[in-house]
Every structure is written in structure tokens, then in C-alpha cells.
XYZ file of N, CA and C in Angstrom:
435
model
N -20.737 -64.226 -49.313
C -19.302 -64.105 -49.177
C -18.700 -63.885 -50.559
N -17.808 -62.932 -50.642
C -17.148 -62.628 -51.910
C -15.813 -63.355 -51.947
N -15.512 -64.002 -53.027
C -14.244 -64.710 -53.156
C -13.485 -64.159 -54.349
N -12.171 -64.185 -54.240
C -11.311 -63.699 -55.312
C -10.921 -64.875 -56.178
N -11.204 -64.792 -57.445
C -10.826 -65.866 -58.356
C -9.365 -65.677 -58.765
N -8.708 -66.723 -59.258
C -7.302 -66.621 -59.635
C -7.012 -65.514 -60.641
N -7.944 -65.228 -61.539
C -7.670 -64.196 -62.540
C -7.784 -62.788 -61.950
N -8.243 -62.656 -60.710
C -8.310 -61.361 -60.059
C -7.098 -61.099 -59.175
N -6.230 -62.069 -58.986
C -5.111 -61.936 -58.063
C -4.218 -60.743 -58.391
N -3.938 -60.525 -59.647
C -3.092 -59.404 -60.044
C -3.716 -58.075 -59.657
N -5.036 -58.005 -59.667
C -5.722 -56.777 -59.311
C -5.450 -56.374 -57.872
N -5.059 -57.319 -57.016
C -4.838 -57.035 -55.602
C -3.439 -56.488 -55.311
N -2.545 -56.565 -56.271
C -1.181 -56.073 -56.046
C -1.175 -54.579 -55.724
N -2.117 -53.821 -56.255
C -2.163 -52.384 -55.974
C -2.425 -52.115 -54.489
N -3.160 -53.006 -53.824
C -3.378 -52.845 -52.384
C -2.063 -52.969 -51.618
N -1.264 -53.951 -52.016
C 0.021 -54.165 -51.351
C 0.986 -53.021 -51.651
N 0.942 -52.525 -52.860
C 1.772 -51.376 -53.234
C 1.375 -50.157 -52.387
N 0.077 -49.952 -52.216
C -0.413 -48.842 -51.394
C 0.032 -48.964 -49.950
N 0.055 -50.177 -49.430
C 0.530 -50.404 -48.066
C 1.993 -50.010 -47.932
N 2.804 -50.385 -48.921
C 4.230 -50.030 -48.909
C 4.443 -48.527 -49.035
N 3.575 -47.864 -49.778
C 3.685 -46.407 -49.892
C 3.289 -45.732 -48.588
N 2.313 -46.308 -47.904
C 1.846 -45.763 -46.623
C 2.881 -45.975 -45.522
N 3.584 -47.109 -45.581
C 4.584 -47.460 -44.567
C 5.898 -47.762 -45.294
N 6.735 -46.747 -45.504
C 7.947 -46.908 -46.323
C 8.965 -47.928 -45.808
N 8.861 -48.350 -44.545
C 9.809 -49.344 -44.023
C 9.466 -50.762 -44.467
N 8.363 -50.918 -45.180
C 7.990 -52.237 -45.687
C 8.824 -52.549 -46.924
N 9.504 -53.689 -46.872
C 10.342 -54.123 -47.990
C 9.532 -54.829 -49.061
N 8.474 -55.500 -48.655
C 7.632 -56.218 -49.592
C 6.529 -56.940 -48.856
N 5.520 -57.378 -49.612
C 4.403 -58.073 -48.986
C 3.792 -59.067 -49.971
N 3.127 -60.064 -49.407
C 2.436 -61.053 -50.216
C 1.074 -61.330 -49.607
N 0.114 -61.562 -50.470
C -1.199 -62.040 -50.071
C -1.268 -63.472 -50.559
N -1.668 -64.375 -49.689
C -1.652 -65.790 -50.028
C -2.879 -66.490 -49.497
N -3.173 -67.625 -50.073
C -4.214 -68.476 -49.515
C -3.629 -69.118 -48.265
N -4.481 -69.545 -47.362
C -3.971 -70.095 -46.112
C -3.140 -71.362 -46.325
N -3.273 -71.998 -47.484
C -2.442 -73.173 -47.763
C -1.181 -72.831 -48.568
N -0.879 -71.538 -48.713
C 0.400 -71.124 -49.278
C 0.415 -70.707 -50.731
N -0.713 -70.695 -51.400
C -0.756 -70.309 -52.810
C -0.683 -68.786 -52.932
N 0.286 -68.289 -53.661
C 0.463 -66.853 -53.861
C -0.709 -66.274 -54.635
N -1.294 -65.191 -54.104
C -2.399 -64.503 -54.776
C -1.955 -63.166 -55.347
N -1.108 -62.437 -54.621
C -0.621 -61.139 -55.079
C 0.654 -60.821 -54.314
N 1.513 -59.994 -54.928
C 2.774 -59.636 -54.285
C 3.198 -58.239 -54.700
N 3.999 -57.632 -53.847
C 4.620 -56.354 -54.166
C 5.999 -56.331 -53.503
N 7.000 -55.930 -54.266
C 8.340 -55.774 -53.713
C 9.233 -56.990 -53.832
N 8.736 -58.070 -54.406
C 9.519 -59.300 -54.555
C 9.439 -59.787 -55.989
N 10.481 -60.488 -56.431
C 10.365 -61.187 -57.708
C 9.459 -62.397 -57.475
N 9.010 -63.008 -58.540
C 8.030 -64.090 -58.444
C 8.507 -65.247 -57.564
N 9.748 -65.675 -57.747
C 10.270 -66.808 -56.974
C 10.321 -66.481 -55.483
N 10.778 -65.296 -55.130
C 10.840 -64.899 -53.719
C 9.444 -64.761 -53.126
N 8.514 -64.225 -53.906
C 7.136 -64.079 -53.428
C 6.518 -65.447 -53.160
N 6.752 -66.397 -54.044
C 6.210 -67.739 -53.842
C 6.852 -68.416 -52.633
N 8.159 -68.201 -52.449
C 8.838 -68.797 -51.298
C 8.332 -68.185 -49.995
N 8.163 -66.856 -49.964
C 7.637 -66.213 -48.761
C 6.209 -66.680 -48.484
N 5.421 -66.887 -49.517
C 4.058 -67.403 -49.333
C 4.082 -68.767 -48.653
N 4.931 -69.639 -49.112
C 5.026 -70.973 -48.520
C 5.488 -70.899 -47.069
N 6.486 -70.067 -46.798
C 6.984 -69.924 -45.432
C 5.932 -69.312 -44.511
N 5.252 -68.277 -44.991
C 4.218 -67.623 -44.183
C 3.083 -68.593 -43.868
N 2.714 -69.417 -44.846
C 1.679 -70.412 -44.626
C 2.093 -71.383 -43.520
N 3.353 -71.784 -43.541
C 3.864 -72.683 -42.508
C 3.841 -72.049 -41.127
N 4.321 -70.807 -41.018
C 4.287 -70.088 -39.735
C 2.846 -69.974 -39.225
N 1.949 -69.593 -40.134
C 0.551 -69.399 -39.757
C -0.066 -70.707 -39.271
N 0.240 -71.790 -39.963
C -0.270 -73.103 -39.583
C 0.256 -73.528 -38.213
N 1.525 -73.283 -37.952
C 2.102 -73.617 -36.646
C 1.427 -72.805 -35.544
N 1.175 -71.528 -35.810
C 0.498 -70.686 -34.825
C -0.916 -71.196 -34.550
N -1.630 -71.624 -35.597
C -2.984 -72.162 -35.410
C -2.946 -73.441 -34.582
N -1.988 -74.301 -34.841
C -1.860 -75.540 -34.065
C -1.529 -75.236 -32.608
N -0.674 -74.264 -32.389
C -0.325 -73.855 -31.025
C -1.563 -73.330 -30.303
N -2.353 -72.520 -31.009
C -3.582 -72.007 -30.424
C -4.546 -73.106 -30.040
N -4.689 -74.104 -30.901
C -5.583 -75.220 -30.596
C -5.130 -75.970 -29.348
N -3.840 -76.153 -29.218
C -3.312 -76.917 -28.088
C -3.345 -76.117 -26.783
N -2.960 -74.830 -26.848
C -2.763 -74.075 -25.617
C -3.749 -72.937 -25.393
N -4.602 -72.625 -26.365
C -5.508 -71.488 -26.236
C -6.956 -71.858 -26.572
N -7.208 -73.150 -26.818
C -8.548 -73.640 -27.160
C -9.176 -72.899 -28.331
N -8.361 -72.430 -29.273
C -8.864 -71.729 -30.444
C -7.829 -71.805 -31.551
N -8.300 -71.885 -32.792
C -7.357 -71.849 -33.913
C -7.304 -70.451 -34.530
N -7.876 -69.465 -33.840
C -7.884 -68.089 -34.333
C -6.509 -67.448 -34.099
N -5.883 -67.034 -35.176
C -4.584 -66.371 -35.103
C -4.761 -64.952 -35.610
N -4.360 -63.992 -34.820
C -4.447 -62.594 -35.252
C -3.198 -62.190 -36.011
N -2.031 -62.497 -35.409
C -0.783 -62.093 -36.056
C 0.376 -62.925 -35.521
N 1.310 -63.216 -36.400
C 2.560 -63.868 -36.050
C 3.666 -62.889 -36.438
N 4.615 -62.669 -35.517
C 5.705 -61.735 -35.783
C 7.029 -62.448 -35.519
N 7.961 -62.291 -36.450
C 9.301 -62.851 -36.271
C 10.317 -61.740 -36.476
N 11.233 -61.603 -35.511
C 12.336 -60.637 -35.650
C 13.526 -61.375 -36.228
N 13.971 -60.939 -37.372
C 15.127 -61.524 -38.034
C 16.318 -60.584 -37.844
N 17.457 -60.935 -38.385
C 18.655 -60.106 -38.203
C 18.460 -58.688 -38.731
N 17.939 -58.556 -39.936
C 17.797 -57.217 -40.518
C 16.384 -56.954 -41.029
N 15.425 -57.725 -40.540
C 14.033 -57.581 -40.990
C 13.082 -58.011 -39.885
N 11.837 -57.638 -40.072
C 10.752 -58.132 -39.231
C 9.692 -58.714 -40.166
N 9.175 -59.871 -39.806
C 8.157 -60.532 -40.606
C 6.842 -60.513 -39.839
N 5.787 -60.003 -40.479
C 4.454 -59.938 -39.896
C 3.526 -60.785 -40.754
N 2.764 -61.664 -40.108
C 1.832 -62.532 -40.819
C 0.483 -62.416 -40.126
N -0.545 -62.029 -40.895
C -1.869 -61.817 -40.315
C -2.947 -62.531 -41.112
N -3.982 -62.963 -40.411
C -5.171 -63.479 -41.061
C -5.792 -62.341 -41.849
N -6.206 -62.599 -43.085
C -6.702 -61.516 -43.941
C -8.102 -61.771 -44.475
N -8.792 -62.758 -43.945
C -10.122 -63.088 -44.436
C -10.217 -64.586 -44.654
N -11.366 -65.033 -45.090
C -11.590 -66.460 -45.281
C -10.500 -67.071 -46.161
N -9.738 -68.016 -45.596
C -8.660 -68.724 -46.298
C -7.565 -67.813 -46.845
N -7.378 -66.642 -46.285
C -6.358 -65.706 -46.783
C -5.453 -65.212 -45.667
N -4.207 -64.957 -46.046
C -3.186 -64.504 -45.113
C -2.383 -63.387 -45.783
N -2.006 -62.392 -45.001
C -1.154 -61.302 -45.481
C 0.178 -61.392 -44.764
N 1.267 -61.424 -45.513
C 2.609 -61.444 -44.933
C 3.361 -60.202 -45.398
N 3.999 -59.528 -44.445
C 4.735 -58.296 -44.726
C 6.136 -58.423 -44.158
N 7.124 -58.111 -44.978
C 8.516 -58.083 -44.535
C 8.931 -56.623 -44.445
N 9.310 -56.203 -43.243
C 9.688 -54.810 -43.005
C 11.145 -54.739 -42.562
N 11.713 -53.555 -42.649
C 13.084 -53.340 -42.203
C 13.171 -53.528 -40.692
N 14.383 -53.806 -40.205
C 14.594 -54.073 -38.786
C 14.184 -52.903 -37.904
N 14.342 -51.671 -38.394
C 14.024 -50.503 -37.573
C 12.559 -50.086 -37.654
N 11.724 -50.896 -38.273
C 10.294 -50.587 -38.380
C 9.656 -50.625 -37.001
N 8.696 -49.744 -36.785
C 7.919 -49.745 -35.548
C 6.825 -50.804 -35.709
N 6.897 -51.891 -34.937
C 5.922 -52.977 -35.106
C 4.476 -52.519 -34.930
N 4.245 -51.549 -34.061
C 2.873 -51.096 -33.858
C 2.336 -50.383 -35.096
N 3.189 -49.657 -35.798
C 2.757 -48.960 -37.012
C 2.480 -49.972 -38.117
N 3.391 -50.913 -38.314
C 3.200 -51.921 -39.368
C 1.948 -52.741 -39.077
N 1.805 -53.205 -37.839
C 0.631 -53.994 -37.468
C -0.671 -53.224 -37.633
N -0.658 -51.960 -37.224
C -1.853 -51.126 -37.350
C -2.248 -50.937 -38.807
N -1.275 -50.630 -39.662
C -1.576 -50.397 -41.081
C -2.024 -51.675 -41.778
N -1.447 -52.815 -41.392
C -1.905 -54.089 -41.946
C -3.366 -54.335 -41.556
N -3.676 -54.136 -40.275
C -5.039 -54.349 -39.788
C -6.021 -53.398 -40.459
N -5.599 -52.167 -40.656
C -6.463 -51.183 -41.303
C -6.764 -51.593 -42.751
N -5.753 -52.032 -43.470
C -5.945 -52.490 -44.845
C -6.896 -53.687 -44.883
N -6.626 -54.661 -44.031
C -7.439 -55.881 -44.012
C -8.895 -55.551 -43.695
N -9.098 -54.720 -42.698
C -10.465 -54.361 -42.314
C -11.202 -53.641 -43.441
N -10.495 -52.792 -44.159
C -11.116 -51.997 -45.219
C -11.547 -52.835 -46.424
N -10.802 -53.880 -46.732
C -11.080 -54.639 -47.959
C -11.234 -56.144 -47.729
N -11.476 -56.571 -46.504
C -11.520 -58.004 -46.177
C -12.374 -58.839 -47.124
N -13.587 -58.442 -47.496
C -14.378 -59.312 -48.382
C -13.688 -59.608 -49.717
N -12.855 -58.699 -50.189
C -12.169 -58.895 -51.464
C -10.913 -59.748 -51.323
N -10.498 -59.993 -50.074
C -9.308 -60.795 -49.838
C -9.631 -62.270 -49.651
N -10.894 -62.602 -49.457
C -11.292 -63.995 -49.244
C -10.801 -64.878 -50.390
N -10.454 -66.095 -50.034
C -10.060 -67.093 -51.027
C -11.072 -68.220 -50.989
N -11.659 -68.522 -52.114
C -12.631 -69.613 -52.184
C -11.953 -70.929 -51.840
N -12.687 -71.806 -51.184
C -12.168 -73.134 -50.882
C -11.934 -73.878 -52.183
N -10.867 -74.637 -52.211
C -10.573 -75.414 -53.415
C -11.485 -76.621 -53.485
N -11.900 -76.952 -54.692
C -12.700 -78.163 -54.867
C -11.748 -79.325 -55.106
N -12.205 -80.502 -54.769
C -11.372 -81.689 -54.956
C -11.148 -81.927 -56.441
N -9.931 -82.222 -56.806
C -9.601 -82.527 -58.203
C -10.089 -83.935 -58.522
N -10.736 -84.066 -59.643
C -11.204 -85.387 -60.065
C -10.738 -85.657 -61.481
N -10.579 -86.892 -61.755
C -10.204 -87.347 -63.089
C -11.449 -87.944 -63.721
N -11.788 -87.529 -64.935
C -12.983 -88.090 -65.585
C -12.934 -89.611 -65.573
N -14.036 -90.217 -65.139
C -14.123 -91.684 -65.096
C -13.504 -92.296 -63.866
N -13.016 -91.505 -62.933
C -12.397 -92.021 -61.718
C -13.497 -92.466 -60.745
N -13.642 -93.759 -60.566
C -14.692 -94.298 -59.701
C -14.257 -94.303 -58.232
N -12.992 -94.064 -57.966
C -12.492 -94.120 -56.606
C -12.444 -92.766 -55.926
N -12.986 -91.763 -56.588
C -12.935 -90.429 -56.001
C -13.864 -90.365 -54.788
N -13.520 -89.485 -53.887
C -14.314 -89.328 -52.671
C -15.480 -88.395 -52.963
N -16.642 -88.654 -52.365
C -17.802 -87.797 -52.612
C -17.624 -86.428 -52.000
């Protein structure tokens, strides 16, 4: 399994830029770890990208919990929210990774969803996020094994 290290996150912004060029109705996109850590962004300033990452992580987590309760699976393909002047698409993008795309209200959801899926399928191994290791403090005898 290939994992993207934090110093490679900037390298992934070109993928998101390419997605926006392919689908001009996309206002911006973020690639994030499933726990909400921003990995790459296009179309947003840093603060907005981090906020969208946190929100997308929350939506994705709620969808996974819903699946566990009502669908006997935590597998989420996509979450879509229609807002007043935008559409938000959130998709699983590989091990511990999520892709969130904010598109204009008049975007064709099938086109945005298809292009997101095509991107993810083409580069999924490079989108994986390594699991975080537990933080330890030197000399901490109470740490969990």
C-alpha cells in the first residue's frame, strides 16, 4: 500500500486543479484524511480549505455511522448536499482519505460525481493516508501499547 506523507500533500494540489479544469462548475476541492486533516486544496484560501476539510470529515463520519446502523456496512461511496447556491460532494478517496468538492448550484451532479470517481480510480494508491501513530512522550510509563 502506498501512503502519502505530509511533505507530499502539496504535490496533490495539481490533481484537484486538473479536476476543476475538467469540470469548470467546480468552485473548489479539498483532499483530506478521514479524520479531517487537510492534505491538499484548490480554489480555497487555507482557512476555508481547513474548515471545509473538518466539515467534510463530519459529514462522512455521519454517513458511515448511518450505514452501520441501517445498511450493515460502514462503506460510504458519496455524500451529496444541496445548498442554496452550491452543491457539496464528498467521496471516499482511498485508505483513510476523502475528497470533497464544492460545485456551483447549476452543476450536473452526474458529471461532477463521474469526474470525481474517475480521478479517484486513476490515482487512488497515491491518495491513501497512512494511519497515525499514537503520540508518546519520552519517559511516559502510562502510554498504551
